[in-house]
Amino acid sequence: MIVLGIDPGTAATGYGVLERTGSRLRAVDHGCFTTDPTTALPDRLLAIHGAITDLIESHGPGLIGVERLFFNKNVQTAFAVGQARGVVMLAAAEHGIPVLEYGPHEVKIAVTGHGRAPKDQVQRMVQVVLGLASLPTPDDAADALAVAICLAHAHRPVA
């Protein structure tokens, strides 16, 4: 099964595509889409939608995992992340793909075994779990791969 993990944001949206065969995970693709902060928000959201649609059509995931909104003190950032999440969910719905949401704490536990793991530890564990030759970068892509790992571990077919 192919799974797609997304770390949403209007400035940067990370993505990670994994293939799960039995208990084995293999990284297929990962990266980050960025948008120009001087571009109007509707156009930025349209660009994110197009990029997610391209990923879905290229890789054909059976499930999509999206990082749940973590509300911090910056309300503007929270709104921007929420808007990007909505665009991802729209693209998934247009293709009939179920979306599952995971909080940062859940993702960190799935990848490192500790819910308060720092970003660099998550990044190193993603590298180890997926057998990558180097650390996945940027952080948004590493976080999206971590979401995909969480999703792949949580949804295993029953034999």
Short mmCIF file of C-alpha atoms in Angstrom, two decimals:
data_model
loop_
_atom_site.label_atom_id
_atom_site.label_comp_id
_atom_site.label_asym_id
_atom_site.label_seq_id
_atom_site.Cartn_x
_atom_site.Cartn_y
_atom_site.Cartn_z
CA MET A 1 0.00 0.00 0.00
CA ILE A 2 1.12 3.55 -0.75
CA VAL A 3 0.55 6.21 1.91
CA LEU A 4 1.03 9.96 1.69
CA GLY A 5 1.95 12.03 4.75
CA ILE A 6 1.46 15.80 4.74
CA ASP A 7 2.83 18.52 7.02
CA PRO A 8 0.59 21.40 5.93
CA GLY A 9 1.36 25.11 5.79
CA THR A 10 0.77 27.99 3.40
CA ALA A 11 4.44 28.97 3.27
CA ALA A 12 5.75 25.38 3.12
CA THR A 13 3.88 22.09 2.78
CA GLY A 14 5.97 19.00 3.39
CA TYR A 15 5.09 15.67 1.81
CA GLY A 16 6.29 12.11 2.22
CA VAL A 17 5.25 9.08 0.17
CA LEU A 18 5.87 5.60 1.56
CA GLU A 19 5.22 2.10 0.33
CA ARG A 20 4.35 -0.49 2.93
CA THR A 21 4.87 -4.14 2.07
CA GLY A 22 4.03 -6.30 5.07
CA SER A 23 5.94 -4.67 7.91
CA ARG A 24 8.56 -3.11 5.63
CA LEU A 25 8.44 0.62 4.83
CA ARG A 26 10.17 2.16 1.83
CA ALA A 27 10.47 5.86 1.05
CA VAL A 28 9.17 6.58 -2.43
CA ASP A 29 9.26 10.37 -2.55
CA HIS A 30 9.52 13.33 -0.21
CA GLY A 31 10.01 17.05 -0.38
CA CYS A 32 8.41 20.39 0.26
CA PHE A 33 6.26 22.76 -1.76
CA THR A 34 6.76 26.42 -1.00
CA THR A 35 4.70 29.42 -1.98
CA ASP A 36 5.75 33.03 -2.38
CA PRO A 37 4.59 35.11 0.61
CA THR A 38 3.95 38.06 -1.70
CA THR A 39 1.38 36.04 -3.68
CA ALA A 40 -2.29 36.42 -2.75
CA LEU A 41 -3.53 33.73 -0.36
CA PRO A 42 -6.13 32.26 -2.74
CA ASP A 43 -3.39 31.73 -5.34
CA ARG A 44 -1.09 30.14 -2.76
CA LEU A 45 -3.86 27.74 -1.71
CA LEU A 46 -4.54 26.93 -5.36
CA ALA A 47 -0.84 26.13 -5.86
CA ILE A 48 -0.86 23.81 -2.82
CA HIS A 49 -4.01 22.11 -4.12
CA GLY A 50 -2.38 21.58 -7.51
CA ALA A 51 0.79 20.16 -5.96
CA ILE A 52 -1.16 17.73 -3.75
CA THR A 53 -3.33 16.70 -6.70
CA ASP A 54 -0.18 16.00 -8.74
CA LEU A 55 1.22 13.85 -5.90
CA ILE A 56 -2.03 11.90 -5.62
CA GLU A 57 -2.18 11.31 -9.36
CA SER A 58 1.52 10.37 -9.58
CA HIS A 59 1.67 7.98 -6.61
CA GLY A 60 -1.92 6.77 -6.11
CA PRO A 61 -1.94 6.62 -2.30
CA GLY A 62 -4.59 4.53 -0.59
CA LEU A 63 -4.51 6.70 2.53
CA ILE A 64 -3.40 10.22 3.36
CA GLY A 65 -2.19 11.31 6.78
CA VAL A 66 -2.27 14.98 7.75
CA GLU A 67 -0.73 16.54 10.79
CA ARG A 68 -3.46 17.88 13.06
CA LEU A 69 -3.47 21.57 13.84
CA PHE A 70 -1.35 22.38 16.86
CA PHE A 71 -2.53 25.71 18.19
CA ASN A 72 0.24 27.90 19.50
CA LYS A 73 0.34 31.55 20.43
CA ASN A 74 0.52 32.78 16.85
CA VAL A 75 -3.11 32.86 15.68
CA GLN A 76 -2.14 33.88 12.13
CA THR A 77 0.05 30.78 11.78
CA ALA A 78 -2.77 28.59 13.11
CA PHE A 79 -5.21 30.01 10.54
CA ALA A 80 -2.70 29.54 7.71
CA VAL A 81 -2.06 25.91 8.67
CA GLY A 82 -5.82 25.32 8.92
CA GLN A 83 -6.36 26.70 5.43
CA ALA A 84 -3.60 24.51 3.98
CA ARG A 85 -5.06 21.46 5.77
CA GLY A 86 -8.44 22.20 4.19
CA VAL A 87 -6.90 22.30 0.72
CA VAL A 88 -5.18 18.94 1.31
CA MET A 89 -8.45 17.41 2.53
CA LEU A 90 -10.27 18.81 -0.51
CA ALA A 91 -7.76 17.22 -2.90
CA ALA A 92 -8.08 13.90 -1.06
CA ALA A 93 -11.89 14.06 -1.16
CA GLU A 94 -11.84 14.83 -4.89
CA HIS A 95 -9.95 11.55 -5.37
CA GLY A 96 -11.96 9.51 -2.85
CA ILE A 97 -8.98 8.92 -0.57
CA PRO A 98 -9.53 8.66 3.19
CA VAL A 99 -7.67 11.20 5.33
CA LEU A 100 -6.51 10.42 8.85
CA GLU A 101 -5.27 13.10 11.21
CA TYR A 102 -2.47 12.80 13.73
CA GLY A 103 -1.30 15.27 16.33
CA PRO A 104 2.39 16.10 16.68
CA HIS A 105 2.52 14.11 19.94
CA GLU A 106 1.12 10.97 18.24
CA VAL A 107 3.55 11.27 15.35
CA LYS A 108 6.55 11.66 17.64
CA ILE A 109 5.52 8.61 19.68
CA ALA A 110 5.11 6.53 16.51
CA VAL A 111 8.55 7.49 15.21
CA THR A 112 10.70 7.96 18.32
CA GLY A 113 8.73 6.36 21.15
CA HIS A 114 8.64 9.69 22.98
CA GLY A 115 5.95 12.35 22.55
CA ARG A 116 8.24 15.26 23.36
CA ALA A 117 11.10 14.33 21.06
CA PRO A 118 12.93 17.29 19.50
CA LYS A 119 12.80 17.83 15.74
CA ASP A 120 16.34 16.59 15.17
CA GLN A 121 15.55 13.29 16.92
CA VAL A 122 12.43 12.83 14.76
CA GLN A 123 14.52 13.55 11.68
CA ARG A 124 17.20 10.99 12.70
CA MET A 125 14.61 8.32 13.49
CA VAL A 126 12.84 8.86 10.15
CA GLN A 127 16.22 8.29 8.50
CA VAL A 128 16.79 5.08 10.49
CA VAL A 129 13.26 3.67 10.09
CA LEU A 130 13.29 4.23 6.33
CA GLY A 131 16.96 3.32 5.82
CA LEU A 132 17.74 6.64 4.13
CA ALA A 133 21.35 7.41 3.27
CA SER A 134 21.04 10.95 4.66
CA LEU A 135 18.76 12.97 6.92
CA PRO A 136 15.53 13.91 5.18
CA THR A 137 15.38 17.65 4.58
CA PRO A 138 13.90 20.15 4.90
CA ASP A 139 12.18 19.78 8.29
CA ASP A 140 8.75 19.94 6.66
CA ALA A 141 9.57 16.91 4.50
CA ALA A 142 10.97 15.00 7.49
CA ASP A 143 7.80 15.81 9.45
CA ALA A 144 5.63 14.62 6.54
CA LEU A 145 7.58 11.36 6.35
CA ALA A 146 7.03 10.97 10.10
CA VAL A 147 3.27 11.44 9.56
CA ALA A 148 3.40 8.79 6.81
CA ILE A 149 5.25 6.39 9.14
CA CYS A 150 2.62 6.98 11.84
CA LEU A 151 -0.15 6.31 9.32
CA ALA A 152 1.52 3.19 7.90
CA HIS A 153 2.00 1.71 11.37
CA ALA A 154 -1.55 2.54 12.48
CA HIS A 155 -3.29 1.02 9.45
CA ARG A 156 -2.07 -2.44 8.66
CA PRO A 157 -4.25 -4.83 6.71
CA VAL A 158 -5.55 -7.82 8.65
CA ALA A 159 -4.12 -11.08 7.31
#
